[in-house]
JSON list of C-alpha atoms in Angstrom, two decimals:
[
{"chain": "A", "resi": 270, "resn": "MET", "atom": "CA", "xyz": [0.05, 4.39, -44.31]},
{"chain": "A", "resi": 271, "resn": "LYS", "atom": "CA", "xyz": [1.66, 1.15, -43.40]},
{"chain": "A", "resi": 272, "resn": "GLN", "atom": "CA", "xyz": [4.01, 3.19, -41.04]},
{"chain": "A", "resi": 273, "resn": "LEU", "atom": "CA", "xyz": [0.98, 4.07, -39.17]},
{"chain": "A", "resi": 274, "resn": "LEU", "atom": "CA", "xyz": [0.27, 0.56, -38.23]},
{"chain": "A", "resi": 275, "resn": "PRO", "atom": "CA", "xyz": [2.75, -0.04, -36.09]},
{"chain": "A", "resi": 276, "resn": "VAL", "atom": "CA", "xyz": [2.65, 3.26, -34.19]},
{"chain": "A", "resi": 277, "resn": "THR", "atom": "CA", "xyz": [-1.07, 2.48, -33.69]},
{"chain": "A", "resi": 278, "resn": "ALA", "atom": "CA", "xyz": [-0.51, -1.00, -32.37]},
{"chain": "A", "resi": 279, "resn": "LEU", "atom": "CA", "xyz": [2.04, 0.53, -29.90]},
{"chain": "A", "resi": 280, "resn": "MET", "atom": "CA", "xyz": [-0.25, 3.10, -28.48]},
{"chain": "A", "resi": 281, "resn": "ALA", "atom": "CA", "xyz": [-2.93, 0.60, -28.28]},
{"chain": "A", "resi": 282, "resn": "LEU", "atom": "CA", "xyz": [-0.70, -1.71, -26.23]},
{"chain": "A", "resi": 283, "resn": "ALA", "atom": "CA", "xyz": [0.55, 1.17, -24.00]},
{"chain": "A", "resi": 284, "resn": "ALA", "atom": "CA", "xyz": [-3.04, 1.88, -23.28]},
{"chain": "A", "resi": 285, "resn": "CYS", "atom": "CA", "xyz": [-3.12, -1.74, -21.84]},
{"chain": "A", "resi": 286, "resn": "THR", "atom": "CA", "xyz": [-0.07, -1.73, -19.75]},
{"chain": "A", "resi": 287, "resn": "PRO", "atom": "CA", "xyz": [-0.82, -1.21, -15.97]},
{"chain": "A", "resi": 288, "resn": "ALA", "atom": "CA", "xyz": [0.64, 1.68, -14.22]},
{"chain": "A", "resi": 289, "resn": "PRO", "atom": "CA", "xyz": [3.45, 0.83, -12.30]},
{"chain": "A", "resi": 290, "resn": "ALA", "atom": "CA", "xyz": [3.59, -0.03, -8.51]},
{"chain": "A", "resi": 291, "resn": "PRO", "atom": "CA", "xyz": [4.50, 2.25, -6.16]},
{"chain": "A", "resi": 292, "resn": "THR", "atom": "CA", "xyz": [8.21, 2.20, -5.39]},
{"chain": "A", "resi": 293, "resn": "THR", "atom": "CA", "xyz": [8.49, 0.98, -1.82]},
{"chain": "A", "resi": 294, "resn": "ASP", "atom": "CA", "xyz": [10.34, -1.54, 0.19]},
{"chain": "A", "resi": 295, "resn": "LEU", "atom": "CA", "xyz": [7.64, -2.14, 2.47]},
{"chain": "A", "resi": 296, "resn": "VAL", "atom": "CA", "xyz": [6.09, -5.86, 2.14]},
{"chain": "A", "resi": 297, "resn": "LEU", "atom": "CA", "xyz": [2.38, -5.31, 1.33]},
{"chain": "A", "resi": 298, "resn": "VAL", "atom": "CA", "xyz": [0.69, -8.46, 2.44]},
{"chain": "A", "resi": 299, "resn": "ARG", "atom": "CA", "xyz": [-3.12, -7.86, 1.72]},
{"chain": "A", "resi": 300, "resn": "PRO", "atom": "CA", "xyz": [-5.60, -4.64, 1.52]},
{"chain": "A", "resi": 301, "resn": "TYR", "atom": "CA", "xyz": [-7.05, -3.85, 4.91]},
{"chain": "A", "resi": 302, "resn": "PRO", "atom": "CA", "xyz": [-9.66, -3.91, 6.12]},
{"chain": "A", "resi": 303, "resn": "SER", "atom": "CA", "xyz": [-11.29, -5.72, 3.17]},
{"chain": "A", "resi": 304, "resn": "GLU", "atom": "CA", "xyz": [-10.45, -6.33, -0.57]},
{"chain": "A", "resi": 305, "resn": "GLY", "atom": "CA", "xyz": [-10.33, -3.34, -2.54]},
{"chain": "A", "resi": 306, "resn": "ALA", "atom": "CA", "xyz": [-9.22, -0.97, 0.17]},
{"chain": "A", "resi": 307, "resn": "VAL", "atom": "CA", "xyz": [-6.36, 1.50, 0.05]},
{"chain": "A", "resi": 308, "resn": "CYS", "atom": "CA", "xyz": [-4.50, 0.53, 3.21]},
{"chain": "A", "resi": 309, "resn": "GLN", "atom": "CA", "xyz": [-2.34, -2.69, 3.57]},
{"chain": "A", "resi": 310, "resn": "VAL", "atom": "CA", "xyz": [-1.39, -5.09, 6.26]},
{"chain": "A", "resi": 311, "resn": "ILE", "atom": "CA", "xyz": [2.19, -4.48, 6.22]},
{"chain": "A", "resi": 312, "resn": "GLY", "atom": "CA", "xyz": [4.86, -7.55, 6.76]},
{"chain": "A", "resi": 313, "resn": "GLU", "atom": "CA", "xyz": [8.38, -7.44, 8.08]},
{"chain": "A", "resi": 314, "resn": "SER", "atom": "CA", "xyz": [11.18, -6.15, 6.22]},
{"chain": "A", "resi": 315, "resn": "ALA", "atom": "CA", "xyz": [13.89, -4.10, 7.26]},
{"chain": "A", "resi": 316, "resn": "GLU", "atom": "CA", "xyz": [12.02, -0.91, 7.30]},
{"chain": "A", "resi": 317, "resn": "THR", "atom": "CA", "xyz": [9.41, -2.46, 9.79]},
{"chain": "A", "resi": 318, "resn": "VAL", "atom": "CA", "xyz": [11.17, -5.00, 12.05]},
{"chain": "A", "resi": 319, "resn": "ASP", "atom": "CA", "xyz": [10.99, -2.24, 14.81]},
{"chain": "A", "resi": 320, "resn": "TYR", "atom": "CA", "xyz": [7.24, -1.52, 14.69]},
{"chain": "A", "resi": 321, "resn": "LEU", "atom": "CA", "xyz": [6.20, -5.22, 14.52]},
{"chain": "A", "resi": 322, "resn": "ASP", "atom": "CA", "xyz": [4.34, -6.54, 17.78]},
{"chain": "A", "resi": 323, "resn": "HIS", "atom": "CA", "xyz": [2.62, -9.90, 18.09]},
{"chain": "A", "resi": 324, "resn": "THR", "atom": "CA", "xyz": [-0.45, -8.21, 20.01]},
{"chain": "A", "resi": 325, "resn": "ALA", "atom": "CA", "xyz": [-0.92, -5.59, 17.06]},
{"chain": "A", "resi": 326, "resn": "LEU", "atom": "CA", "xyz": [-1.47, -5.65, 13.20]},
{"chain": "A", "resi": 327, "resn": "LEU", "atom": "CA", "xyz": [0.76, -3.39, 11.32]},
{"chain": "A", "resi": 328, "resn": "ILE", "atom": "CA", "xyz": [-1.17, -1.18, 8.83]},
{"chain": "A", "resi": 329, "resn": "GLY", "atom": "CA", "xyz": [0.05, 1.06, 6.28]},
{"chain": "A", "resi": 330, "resn": "CYS", "atom": "CA", "xyz": [-2.40, 3.72, 4.37]},
{"chain": "A", "resi": 331, "resn": "PRO", "atom": "CA", "xyz": [-0.97, 6.03, 1.29]},
{"chain": "A", "resi": 332, "resn": "ALA", "atom": "CA", "xyz": [0.16, 9.31, 3.29]},
{"chain": "A", "resi": 333, "resn": "GLY", "atom": "CA", "xyz": [-2.44, 11.04, 0.88]},
{"chain": "A", "resi": 334, "resn": "GLU", "atom": "CA", "xyz": [-5.34, 9.09, 1.88]},
{"chain": "A", "resi": 335, "resn": "ALA", "atom": "CA", "xyz": [-6.47, 11.18, 4.96]},
{"chain": "A", "resi": 336, "resn": "ASP", "atom": "CA", "xyz": [-10.03, 9.46, 5.12]},
{"chain": "A", "resi": 337, "resn": "ALA", "atom": "CA", "xyz": [-8.60, 5.92, 5.08]},
{"chain": "A", "resi": 338, "resn": "ILE", "atom": "CA", "xyz": [-5.74, 6.81, 7.74]},
{"chain": "A", "resi": 339, "resn": "ALA", "atom": "CA", "xyz": [-8.87, 8.67, 9.63]},
{"chain": "A", "resi": 340, "resn": "ALA", "atom": "CA", "xyz": [-11.00, 5.47, 9.39]},
{"chain": "A", "resi": 341, "resn": "GLN", "atom": "CA", "xyz": [-8.02, 3.27, 11.10]},
{"chain": "A", "resi": 342, "resn": "LEU", "atom": "CA", "xyz": [-7.43, 5.68, 13.66]},
{"chain": "A", "resi": 343, "resn": "THR", "atom": "CA", "xyz": [-11.28, 5.83, 14.55]},
{"chain": "A", "resi": 344, "resn": "GLU", "atom": "CA", "xyz": [-10.90, 2.07, 14.81]},
{"chain": "A", "resi": 345, "resn": "GLY", "atom": "CA", "xyz": [-8.02, 2.32, 17.75]},
{"chain": "A", "resi": 346, "resn": "ALA", "atom": "CA", "xyz": [-5.07, 2.21, 15.45]},
{"chain": "A", "resi": 347, "resn": "VAL", "atom": "CA", "xyz": [-2.26, 4.00, 16.80]},
{"chain": "A", "resi": 348, "resn": "PRO", "atom": "CA", "xyz": [0.06, 6.29, 14.39]},
{"chain": "A", "resi": 349, "resn": "ILE", "atom": "CA", "xyz": [3.99, 5.05, 14.33]},
{"chain": "A", "resi": 350, "resn": "THR", "atom": "CA", "xyz": [5.70, 6.81, 11.52]},
{"chain": "A", "resi": 351, "resn": "GLU", "atom": "CA", "xyz": [5.79, 7.47, 7.88]},
{"chain": "A", "resi": 352, "resn": "VAL", "atom": "CA", "xyz": [7.92, 5.33, 5.55]},
{"chain": "A", "resi": 353, "resn": "ASP", "atom": "CA", "xyz": [8.19, 5.66, 1.87]},
{"chain": "A", "resi": 354, "resn": "GLY", "atom": "CA", "xyz": [4.79, 7.66, 1.52]},
{"chain": "A", "resi": 355, "resn": "TRP", "atom": "CA", "xyz": [3.04, 5.22, 3.76]},
{"chain": "A", "resi": 356, "resn": "ALA", "atom": "CA", "xyz": [1.56, 6.28, 6.97]},
{"chain": "A", "resi": 357, "resn": "LEU", "atom": "CA", "xyz": [2.20, 3.28, 9.55]},
{"chain": "A", "resi": 358, "resn": "MET", "atom": "CA", "xyz": [-0.03, 2.51, 12.42]},
{"chain": "A", "resi": 359, "resn": "SER", "atom": "CA", "xyz": [0.03, -0.27, 14.88]},
{"chain": "A", "resi": 360, "resn": "LEU", "atom": "CA", "xyz": [-3.61, -1.75, 15.40]},
{"chain": "A", "resi": 361, "resn": "PRO", "atom": "CA", "xyz": [-4.09, -3.80, 18.79]},
{"chain": "A", "resi": 362, "resn": "LEU", "atom": "CA", "xyz": [-5.80, -7.12, 18.14]},
{"chain": "A", "resi": 363, "resn": "HIS", "atom": "CA", "xyz": [-8.66, -7.78, 20.25]}
]
């Protein structure tokens, strides 16, 4: 029975370990449009430098999140490209 205790403890620890973050070289700044949203404001990196514009916000949504992407497009975002599984869009600042 003593051998099961360490295994049980390891299993409990594994259950508490958060899932690893998605692998990406994108700089995820903050959720957009609000806390808890799947889309993110994207910061400057080697992969995004050509898409940054001082008159627009660079937004990224996971490519599989069709509803979230559609919501951004409805708000006026313009699709740019897909990078590391993220759909990038430019949202003009008003």
